[in-house]
mmCIF file of C-alpha atoms and ligand atoms in Angstrom:
data_model
loop_
_atom_site.group_PDB
_atom_site.id
_atom_site.type_symbol
_atom_site.label_atom_id
_atom_site.label_comp_id
_atom_site.label_asym_id
_atom_site.label_seq_id
_atom_site.Cartn_x
_atom_site.Cartn_y
_atom_site.Cartn_z
ATOM 1 C CA UNK A 14 101.727 128.612 94.654
ATOM 2 C CA UNK A 15 98.669 128.289 96.925
ATOM 3 C CA UNK A 16 97.918 125.039 98.777
ATOM 4 C CA UNK A 17 94.982 124.663 96.401
ATOM 5 C CA UNK A 18 97.360 124.744 93.423
ATOM 6 C CA UNK A 19 99.575 122.112 95.055
ATOM 7 C CA UNK A 20 96.526 119.916 95.725
ATOM 8 C CA UNK A 21 95.486 120.226 92.083
ATOM 9 C CA UNK A 22 98.960 119.113 90.960
ATOM 10 C CA UNK A 23 98.794 116.089 93.259
ATOM 11 C CA UNK A 24 95.323 115.178 91.983
ATOM 12 C CA UNK A 25 96.377 115.556 88.355
ATOM 13 C CA UNK A 26 99.349 113.225 88.608
ATOM 14 C CA UNK A 27 97.511 110.704 90.798
ATOM 15 C CA UNK A 28 94.609 110.409 88.357
ATOM 16 C CA UNK A 29 96.992 110.068 85.397
ATOM 17 C CA UNK A 30 98.782 107.193 87.155
ATOM 18 C CA UNK A 31 95.523 105.371 87.855
ATOM 19 C CA UNK A 32 94.171 105.927 84.328
ATOM 20 C CA UNK A 33 97.395 104.742 82.672
ATOM 21 C CA UNK A 34 98.442 101.831 84.869
ATOM 22 C CA UNK A 35 95.484 100.326 86.721
ATOM 23 C CA UNK A 36 93.682 97.664 84.671
ATOM 24 C CA UNK A 37 90.771 95.329 85.384
ATOM 25 C CA UNK A 38 91.709 92.249 87.434
ATOM 26 C CA UNK A 39 94.957 93.676 88.841
ATOM 27 C CA UNK A 40 96.332 93.443 92.351
ATOM 28 C CA UNK A 41 97.044 97.067 93.300
ATOM 29 C CA UNK A 42 99.201 98.515 96.088
ATOM 30 C CA UNK A 43 97.823 101.687 97.644
ATOM 31 C CA UNK A 44 100.473 104.195 98.732
ATOM 32 C CA UNK A 45 100.434 106.545 101.708
ATOM 33 C CA UNK A 46 100.307 110.349 101.823
ATOM 34 C CA UNK A 47 98.412 113.270 100.390
ATOM 35 C CA UNK A 48 99.304 112.503 96.735
ATOM 36 C CA UNK A 49 98.531 108.783 96.984
ATOM 37 C CA UNK A 50 95.184 109.713 98.610
ATOM 38 C CA UNK A 51 93.973 111.132 95.276
ATOM 39 C CA UNK A 52 94.890 107.848 93.566
ATOM 40 C CA UNK A 53 92.934 105.874 96.164
ATOM 41 C CA UNK A 54 89.889 108.080 95.578
ATOM 42 C CA UNK A 55 90.137 107.516 91.812
ATOM 43 C CA UNK A 56 90.508 103.752 92.328
ATOM 44 C CA UNK A 57 87.345 103.890 94.443
ATOM 45 C CA UNK A 58 85.539 105.479 91.481
ATOM 46 C CA UNK A 59 86.776 102.764 89.099
ATOM 47 C CA UNK A 60 85.557 100.058 91.482
ATOM 48 C CA UNK A 61 82.185 101.811 91.838
ATOM 49 C CA UNK A 62 81.965 101.708 88.013
ATOM 50 C CA UNK A 63 82.492 97.936 87.986
ATOM 51 C CA UNK A 64 86.262 97.413 87.735
ATOM 52 C CA UNK A 65 87.447 94.345 89.655
ATOM 53 C CA UNK A 66 90.595 95.033 91.666
ATOM 54 C CA UNK A 67 92.303 93.444 94.657
ATOM 55 C CA UNK A 68 93.986 96.101 96.793
ATOM 56 C CA UNK A 69 96.621 96.060 99.526
ATOM 57 C CA UNK A 70 97.490 99.048 101.723
ATOM 58 C CA UNK A 71 100.858 100.482 102.768
ATOM 59 C CA UNK A 72 99.577 101.850 106.105
ATOM 60 C CA UNK A 73 96.659 101.777 108.506
ATOM 61 C CA UNK A 74 95.901 105.369 107.446
ATOM 62 C CA UNK A 75 95.620 104.229 103.824
ATOM 63 C CA UNK A 76 93.495 101.236 104.782
ATOM 64 C CA UNK A 77 91.073 103.581 106.592
ATOM 65 C CA UNK A 78 90.990 105.980 103.642
ATOM 66 C CA UNK A 79 90.410 103.123 101.197
ATOM 67 C CA UNK A 80 87.456 101.919 103.259
ATOM 68 C CA UNK A 81 86.058 105.453 103.210
ATOM 69 C CA UNK A 82 86.310 105.472 99.385
ATOM 70 C CA UNK A 83 84.669 102.038 99.049
ATOM 71 C CA UNK A 84 87.910 100.176 98.312
ATOM 72 C CA UNK A 85 88.196 96.807 100.033
ATOM 73 C CA UNK A 86 91.714 96.026 101.227
ATOM 74 C CA UNK A 87 93.154 92.547 101.737
ATOM 75 C CA UNK A 88 96.231 91.656 103.825
ATOM 76 C CA UNK A 89 99.500 91.509 101.862
ATOM 77 C CA UNK A 90 99.867 87.877 103.007
ATOM 78 C CA UNK A 91 96.739 87.013 100.993
ATOM 79 C CA UNK A 92 98.375 87.829 97.634
ATOM 80 C CA UNK A 93 101.478 86.312 96.023
ATOM 81 C CA UNK A 94 102.495 89.510 94.223
ATOM 82 C CA UNK A 95 101.293 93.055 93.533
ATOM 83 C CA UNK A 96 100.936 94.110 89.883
ATOM 84 C CA UNK A 97 101.114 97.874 90.353
ATOM 85 C CA UNK A 98 101.682 100.116 93.372
ATOM 86 C CA UNK A 99 101.032 103.856 93.190
ATOM 87 C CA UNK A 100 102.835 105.757 95.930
ATOM 88 C CA UNK A 101 104.237 109.210 96.651
ATOM 89 C CA UNK A 102 107.779 110.296 97.520
ATOM 90 C CA UNK A 103 109.557 113.023 99.454
ATOM 91 C CA UNK A 104 112.537 113.333 97.113
ATOM 92 C CA UNK A 105 113.250 111.982 93.624
ATOM 93 C CA UNK A 106 116.698 112.236 92.017
ATOM 94 C CA UNK A 107 117.512 112.039 88.284
ATOM 95 C CA UNK A 108 118.298 108.291 88.597
ATOM 96 C CA UNK A 109 114.800 107.652 90.041
ATOM 97 C CA UNK A 110 116.222 107.026 93.512
ATOM 98 C CA UNK A 111 113.940 108.164 96.300
ATOM 99 C CA UNK A 112 113.568 109.286 99.860
ATOM 100 C CA UNK A 113 110.256 108.242 101.383
ATOM 101 C CA UNK A 114 108.793 108.081 104.843
ATOM 102 C CA UNK A 115 107.970 111.630 105.903
ATOM 103 C CA UNK A 116 104.449 110.250 106.268
ATOM 104 C CA UNK A 117 105.793 107.564 108.600
ATOM 105 C CA UNK A 118 104.866 104.532 106.488
ATOM 106 C CA UNK A 119 108.277 103.621 105.044
ATOM 107 C CA UNK A 120 108.413 100.083 106.443
ATOM 108 C CA UNK A 121 105.126 98.866 104.981
ATOM 109 C CA UNK A 122 105.717 100.920 101.826
ATOM 110 C CA UNK A 123 109.032 99.148 101.289
ATOM 111 C CA UNK A 124 107.560 95.696 101.967
ATOM 112 C CA UNK A 125 104.746 96.337 99.476
ATOM 113 C CA UNK A 126 107.200 97.813 96.939
ATOM 114 C CA UNK A 127 109.367 94.691 97.207
ATOM 115 C CA UNK A 128 106.331 92.559 96.310
ATOM 116 C CA UNK A 129 105.404 94.853 93.398
ATOM 117 C CA UNK A 130 106.084 94.281 89.704
ATOM 118 C CA UNK A 131 105.621 97.925 88.616
ATOM 119 C CA UNK A 132 106.139 100.659 91.218
ATOM 120 C CA UNK A 133 104.705 103.980 90.060
ATOM 121 C CA UNK A 134 105.832 107.052 91.994
ATOM 122 C CA UNK A 135 103.696 110.169 91.763
ATOM 123 C CA UNK A 136 104.839 113.604 92.856
ATOM 124 C CA UNK A 137 104.722 117.273 92.052
ATOM 125 C CA UNK A 138 107.780 119.100 90.751
ATOM 126 C CA UNK A 139 108.839 120.274 94.232
ATOM 127 C CA UNK A 140 110.021 116.739 95.056
ATOM 128 C CA UNK A 141 112.704 116.696 92.347
ATOM 129 C CA UNK A 142 116.283 117.110 93.616
ATOM 130 C CA UNK A 143 119.705 116.830 92.008
ATOM 131 C CA UNK A 144 121.018 114.955 95.056
ATOM 132 C CA UNK A 145 119.081 113.051 97.732
ATOM 133 C CA UNK A 146 119.044 114.546 101.209
ATOM 134 C CA UNK A 147 119.278 118.163 100.086
ATOM 135 C CA UNK A 148 115.651 119.027 100.879
ATOM 136 C CA UNK A 149 114.197 116.261 103.029
ATOM 137 C CA UNK A 150 115.673 114.476 106.034
ATOM 138 C CA UNK A 151 116.122 110.707 105.709
ATOM 139 C CA UNK A 152 113.582 108.966 107.954
ATOM 140 C CA UNK A 153 114.925 105.891 109.749
ATOM 141 C CA UNK A 154 112.586 103.577 111.667
ATOM 142 C CA UNK A 155 114.135 102.188 114.863
ATOM 143 C CA UNK A 156 112.916 99.966 117.682
ATOM 144 C CA UNK A 157 112.177 101.908 120.885
ATOM 145 C CA UNK A 158 114.588 99.812 122.989
ATOM 146 C CA UNK A 159 117.842 101.752 123.387
ATOM 147 C CA UNK A 160 116.780 104.162 120.652
ATOM 148 C CA UNK A 161 119.172 106.908 121.731
ATOM 149 C CA UNK A 162 122.090 104.486 121.231
ATOM 150 C CA UNK A 163 120.786 103.757 117.742
ATOM 151 C CA UNK A 164 120.552 107.508 117.128
ATOM 152 C CA UNK A 165 124.161 107.892 118.267
ATOM 153 C CA UNK A 166 125.245 105.303 115.670
ATOM 154 C CA UNK A 167 123.175 107.077 113.009
ATOM 155 C CA UNK A 168 124.879 110.363 113.839
ATOM 156 C CA UNK A 169 128.245 108.736 113.105
ATOM 157 C CA UNK A 170 127.073 108.381 109.490
ATOM 158 C CA UNK A 171 127.288 112.178 109.162
ATOM 159 C CA UNK A 172 123.757 113.312 109.952
ATOM 160 C CA UNK A 173 121.799 115.113 112.650
ATOM 161 C CA UNK A 174 119.107 112.660 113.819
ATOM 162 C CA UNK A 175 115.924 114.071 115.408
ATOM 163 C CA UNK A 176 113.377 111.862 117.128
ATOM 164 C CA UNK A 177 110.056 112.467 115.387
ATOM 165 C CA UNK A 178 107.364 113.942 117.637
ATOM 166 C CA UNK A 179 103.819 115.001 116.806
ATOM 167 C CA UNK A 180 102.299 117.617 119.122
ATOM 168 C CA UNK A 181 105.014 116.891 121.671
ATOM 169 C CA UNK A 182 104.355 113.119 121.683
ATOM 170 C CA UNK A 183 106.850 110.649 120.260
ATOM 171 C CA UNK A 184 105.484 109.409 116.926
ATOM 172 C CA UNK A 185 104.840 105.657 116.718
ATOM 173 C CA UNK A 186 104.743 103.839 113.383
ATOM 174 C CA UNK A 187 102.112 101.236 112.480
ATOM 175 C CA UNK A 188 104.571 98.659 113.869
ATOM 176 C CA UNK A 189 104.993 100.565 117.161
ATOM 177 C CA UNK A 190 108.499 101.817 116.351
ATOM 178 C CA UNK A 191 110.084 105.291 116.496
ATOM 179 C CA UNK A 192 111.394 107.376 113.603
ATOM 180 C CA UNK A 193 114.574 109.440 113.561
ATOM 181 C CA UNK A 194 114.587 112.078 110.833
ATOM 182 C CA UNK A 195 118.249 112.235 109.806
ATOM 183 C CA UNK A 196 119.309 115.538 108.311
ATOM 184 C CA UNK A 197 122.291 115.203 105.935
ATOM 185 C CA UNK A 198 123.823 118.068 103.961
ATOM 186 C CA UNK A 199 123.439 115.761 100.985
ATOM 187 C CA UNK A 200 123.616 112.029 100.394
ATOM 188 C CA UNK A 201 126.521 111.486 98.015
ATOM 189 C CA UNK A 202 126.538 107.653 97.965
ATOM 190 C CA UNK A 203 123.019 106.398 98.734
ATOM 191 C CA UNK A 204 123.839 102.680 98.249
ATOM 192 C CA UNK A 205 126.845 102.897 100.570
ATOM 193 C CA UNK A 206 124.883 104.877 103.159
ATOM 194 C CA UNK A 207 122.035 102.371 103.055
ATOM 195 C CA UNK A 208 124.428 99.481 103.671
ATOM 196 C CA UNK A 209 125.934 101.352 106.664
ATOM 197 C CA UNK A 210 122.556 102.236 108.179
ATOM 198 C CA UNK A 211 121.081 98.764 107.759
ATOM 199 C CA UNK A 212 123.782 97.102 109.878
ATOM 200 C CA UNK A 213 123.170 99.355 112.904
ATOM 201 C CA UNK A 214 121.486 97.272 115.622
ATOM 202 C CA UNK A 215 118.038 98.729 116.357
ATOM 203 C CA UNK A 216 117.430 100.004 112.823
ATOM 204 C CA UNK A 217 114.296 98.450 111.321
ATOM 205 C CA UNK A 218 114.250 100.208 107.931
ATOM 206 C CA UNK A 219 115.418 103.370 106.251
ATOM 207 C CA UNK A 220 113.692 105.732 103.835
ATOM 208 C CA UNK A 221 116.084 105.252 100.911
ATOM 209 C CA UNK A 222 114.123 103.537 98.148
ATOM 210 C CA UNK A 223 116.902 102.583 95.736
ATOM 211 C CA UNK A 224 116.157 100.931 92.398
ATOM 212 C CA UNK A 225 112.540 100.619 93.526
ATOM 213 C CA UNK A 226 110.661 102.969 91.183
ATOM 214 C CA UNK A 227 109.820 101.652 87.706
ATOM 215 C CA UNK A 228 108.226 104.923 86.632
ATOM 216 C CA UNK A 229 108.068 108.394 88.199
ATOM 217 C CA UNK A 230 105.299 110.747 87.096
ATOM 218 C CA UNK A 231 105.863 114.421 87.903
ATOM 219 C CA UNK A 232 103.265 117.164 87.635
ATOM 220 C CA UNK A 233 104.312 120.730 86.805
ATOM 221 C CA UNK A 234 102.644 124.057 87.634
ATOM 222 C CA UNK A 235 101.698 124.556 83.938
ATOM 223 C CA UNK A 236 99.562 121.405 84.148
ATOM 224 C CA UNK A 237 101.893 119.102 82.210
ATOM 225 C CA UNK A 238 103.089 115.735 83.468
ATOM 226 C CA UNK A 239 106.504 114.316 82.702
ATOM 227 C CA UNK A 240 107.440 110.681 82.931
ATOM 228 C CA UNK A 241 110.809 109.424 84.167
ATOM 229 C CA UNK A 242 111.529 105.812 83.419
ATOM 230 C CA UNK A 243 114.440 103.418 83.964
HETATM 231 C C1 5RP B 324 104.771 108.219 103.478
HETATM 232 C C2 5RP B 324 105.489 108.580 102.237
HETATM 233 C C3 5RP B 324 104.771 109.492 101.299
HETATM 234 O O1 5RP B 324 104.608 108.841 100.079
HETATM 235 C C4 5RP B 324 105.574 110.744 101.136
HETATM 236 O O2 5RP B 324 105.778 111.304 102.419
HETATM 237 C C5 5RP B 324 104.893 111.753 100.197
HETATM 238 O O3 5RP B 324 103.745 112.244 100.794
HETATM 239 P P1 5RP B 324 102.898 113.427 100.159
HETATM 240 O O4 5RP B 324 102.303 112.890 98.896
HETATM 241 O O5 5RP B 324 101.865 113.751 101.210
HETATM 242 O O6 5RP B 324 103.836 114.572 99.929
HETATM 243 O O7 5RP B 324 106.575 108.165 101.946
HETATM 244 O O8 5RP B 324 105.563 107.421 104.311
#
């Protein structure tokens, strides 16, 4: 598949999510990443055509993109809930459990998801896995202080943690933290692993999004979209 084909699949599923779930007057969470970007563009078109929406962003990158598409974003603290969030994912398993955060926005994405009534995940078929951790590493956001000690504790959970760098520079999240991409062979017990990771001092958040997705929409190369629902 060419990168153009992949882009088309992302656009298709993003537009379907917006058309089916975003209604006038809603408070909408805007996800982060290349798939969510198509949803933000579509939301911009709806607003330009007169729909009234209040939007919150899951990253600074998304906030900037929203502004570019004419979508005004308010701080999450200004709303008491979010009706619908449309976000991407890096892996989706058959139980709708997810790995997110390869785009570096897992902390804000999880905070927005926790405030959201209906979390819609959009992805192309390549993100489907039988078991989490088999394709993507698990991103874990850690505070910079003593980060190599935190990485050592992560390694004891059975993974190979790699400090994320972009062009040789250590990547910083929107909150100024580091990310360790933790490569597991597979994640057999995601709930247990999450509970072990979350008690490591220095860990801010992890990329396991468990029981978070209400609906997952998946686009396929033949142009169809399937819906996975709890
Ligand atoms: C960012 C994320 C993204 O939703 C995830 O990485 C998917 O991105 P893309 O749609 O570009 O594949 O979790 O933190």
